[in-house]
Tab-separated table of C-alpha atoms in Angstrom:
chain	number	residue	atom	x	y	z
A	102	MET	CA	0.093	0.036	0.182
A	103	SER	CA	1.418	3.723	-0.987
A	104	ILE	CA	1.214	6.607	1.588
A	105	HIS	CA	-2.116	7.949	0.358
A	106	GLU	CA	-4.136	4.725	0.066
A	107	ILE	CA	-3.275	4.659	4.636
A	108	LEU	CA	-3.210	7.828	5.025
A	109	VAL	CA	-7.057	7.624	3.488
A	110	LEU	CA	-8.955	6.055	6.035
A	111	PRO	CA	-7.355	7.415	9.910
A	112	LEU	CA	-8.128	10.652	8.129
A	113	ARG	CA	-11.388	10.463	6.780
A	114	ASN	CA	-12.870	9.653	9.585
A	115	ALA	CA	-10.939	12.207	11.515
A	116	LEU	CA	-12.137	14.234	10.100
A	117	ASN	CA	-15.681	12.998	9.360
A	118	ALA	CA	-14.074	14.326	5.279
A	119	GLY	CA	-17.069	13.288	2.461
A	120	GLY	CA	-17.799	14.946	-0.823
A	121	PHE	CA	-14.746	16.226	-2.820
A	122	LEU	CA	-12.966	15.285	0.212
A	123	TYR	CA	-14.052	11.531	0.427
A	124	PHE	CA	-9.959	10.409	-0.466
A	125	SER	CA	-8.753	12.670	2.402
A	126	TRP	CA	-5.303	12.137	1.213
A	127	VAL	CA	-5.792	15.462	-0.469
A	128	ILE	CA	-5.407	17.545	1.942
A	129	VAL	CA	-1.903	16.245	3.018
A	130	GLY	CA	-0.516	16.320	-0.430
A	131	ALA	CA	-1.545	20.075	-0.941
A	132	VAL	CA	-0.026	21.097	2.796
A	133	PHE	CA	2.884	18.811	0.802
A	134	VAL	CA	2.874	20.127	-2.346
A	135	LEU	CA	2.708	23.817	-0.556
A	136	LEU	CA	6.186	22.722	1.901
A	137	PHE	CA	7.922	21.005	-1.045
A	138	LEU	CA	7.577	24.715	-3.212
A	139	LEU	CA	8.585	26.509	0.156
A	140	LEU	CA	11.490	24.487	0.677
A	141	PHE	CA	12.855	24.536	-3.156
A	142	TRP	CA	11.186	28.370	-4.139
A	143	ARG	CA	14.475	29.496	-5.050
A	144	PHE	CA	16.359	26.231	-6.763
A	145	ILE	CA	13.299	27.040	-9.029
A	146	ILE	CA	13.861	30.489	-9.511
A	147	SER	CA	17.063	30.112	-10.186
A	148	LEU	CA	16.763	28.071	-13.236
A	149	PRO	CA	17.026	29.229	-16.969
A	150	LYS	CA	13.453	30.747	-18.131
A	151	LYS	CA	12.259	28.137	-19.859
A	152	THR	CA	13.376	25.775	-17.776
A	153	ARG	CA	11.121	26.860	-15.178
A	154	ARG	CA	8.484	27.858	-16.866
A	155	LEU	CA	8.427	24.088	-18.367
A	156	PHE	CA	9.526	22.916	-14.392
A	157	PHE	CA	6.076	24.679	-13.844
A	158	ILE	CA	3.912	24.125	-16.380
A	159	ALA	CA	4.416	20.203	-15.862
A	160	GLY	CA	3.815	20.757	-11.938
A	161	ILE	CA	1.063	22.223	-12.603
A	162	ILE	CA	-0.850	19.680	-14.982
A	163	TYR	CA	0.575	16.668	-12.476
A	164	VAL	CA	-0.469	18.553	-9.759
A	165	ALA	CA	-3.813	18.888	-11.236
A	166	SER	CA	-4.656	15.645	-12.196
A	167	SER	CA	-3.386	14.160	-9.079
A	168	ILE	CA	-5.173	15.660	-6.438
A	169	GLY	CA	-7.903	18.098	-8.475
A	170	THR	CA	-8.811	14.965	-10.450
A	171	GLU	CA	-8.963	12.844	-6.938
A	172	MET	CA	-11.424	15.227	-5.385
A	173	VAL	CA	-13.670	14.754	-8.269
A	174	ASP	CA	-13.190	11.004	-8.099
A	175	GLY	CA	-13.995	10.669	-3.993
A	176	TYR	CA	-16.737	12.871	-5.325
A	177	TYR	CA	-18.037	10.365	-7.247
A	178	ALA	CA	-17.343	7.367	-5.452
A	179	ASN	CA	-18.525	9.302	-2.241
A	180	CYS	CA	-22.543	9.564	-4.209
A	181	TYR	CA	-22.208	6.592	-6.071
A	182	THR	CA	-19.555	3.695	-5.820
A	183	GLN	CA	-16.259	2.764	-7.081
A	184	THR	CA	-17.366	0.108	-8.989
A	185	ASN	CA	-18.428	1.240	-12.048
A	186	MET	CA	-17.119	2.138	-16.100
A	187	ILE	CA	-17.694	6.291	-14.640
A	188	TYR	CA	-15.357	5.890	-11.926
A	189	ALA	CA	-12.913	4.377	-13.723
A	190	LEU	CA	-12.833	6.627	-17.056
A	191	ILE	CA	-12.469	10.117	-14.357
A	192	THR	CA	-9.480	7.793	-12.669
A	193	THR	CA	-7.526	6.714	-16.420
A	194	VAL	CA	-8.070	10.184	-17.099
A	195	GLU	CA	-6.387	11.186	-13.842
A	196	GLU	CA	-3.776	8.753	-14.639
A	197	VAL	CA	-3.529	9.747	-18.649
A	198	LEU	CA	-2.811	13.495	-17.087
A	199	GLU	CA	-0.259	12.232	-14.537
A	200	MET	CA	1.575	11.119	-16.578
A	201	MET	CA	1.506	14.132	-19.830
A	202	GLY	CA	2.964	15.798	-17.299
A	203	ILE	CA	5.766	13.761	-16.089
A	204	ILE	CA	6.666	13.567	-19.971
A	205	VAL	CA	6.490	17.750	-19.554
A	206	PHE	CA	8.692	17.361	-16.849
A	207	ILE	CA	11.736	14.835	-18.628
A	208	TYR	CA	10.827	16.647	-21.397
A	209	ALA	CA	11.870	20.060	-18.992
A	210	LEU	CA	14.514	18.312	-17.980
A	211	LEU	CA	16.258	16.888	-20.969
A	212	SER	CA	16.197	20.985	-22.695
A	213	TYR	CA	18.398	22.024	-19.264
A	214	ILE	CA	20.964	19.134	-20.335
A	215	SER	CA	20.736	19.992	-24.384
A	216	PHE	CA	21.130	24.097	-23.608
A	217	TYR	CA	24.290	23.299	-21.360
A	218	ILE	CA	26.206	20.208	-23.009
A	219	ASN	CA	26.771	20.556	-26.759
A	220	GLY	CA	26.144	18.066	-29.277
A	221	ILE	CA	21.937	17.119	-27.086
A	222	ASP	CA	19.483	18.027	-29.643
A	223	VAL	CA	15.832	17.809	-28.162
A	224	GLY	CA	12.654	17.120	-30.440
A	225	PHE	CA	9.934	15.130	-31.193
A	226	HIS	CA	10.102	13.192	-34.330
A	227	MET	CA	7.603	11.166	-36.072
A	228	MET	CA	8.167	8.036	-37.923
A	229	ASP	CA	7.404	6.194	-40.694
A	230	ARG	CA	7.131	2.860	-39.716
A	231	LYS	CA	6.266	1.784	-42.942
A	232	LYS	CA	9.924	3.159	-44.934
A	233	GLN	CA	11.481	3.197	-41.810
A	234	ARG	CA	12.420	6.923	-41.916
A	235	LEU	CA	11.783	10.131	-40.016
A	236	ILE	CA	8.386	12.494	-41.250
A	237	THR	CA	9.914	15.731	-41.430
């Protein structure tokens, strides 16, 4: 079990939480995000503008999906159930958005590295699988 799964029941019972706070670990998650920002603020603002912007975009996508979508998930689970297609769809959207946030973060890291090391070019290209060549 992960930390957020361990925290859900004790926090829900202690706070008598329901609705959007049905998965009450989001409270701890939000506090953790704020502490992380406070601890690393000087580092983040010292990054080059492009890297800093990409870090913020990645963070917003990831946190909005993990905490925000989890709150929607919790509301739905509290009102209905966790064993139906709509709940599964909301959870799938959450996971896809989290992965998108991670992809943006990886791109930010690679872009930052390529700024300091000559000979690295970071980009995304489509490949024609039938002809085994890049599409330009």
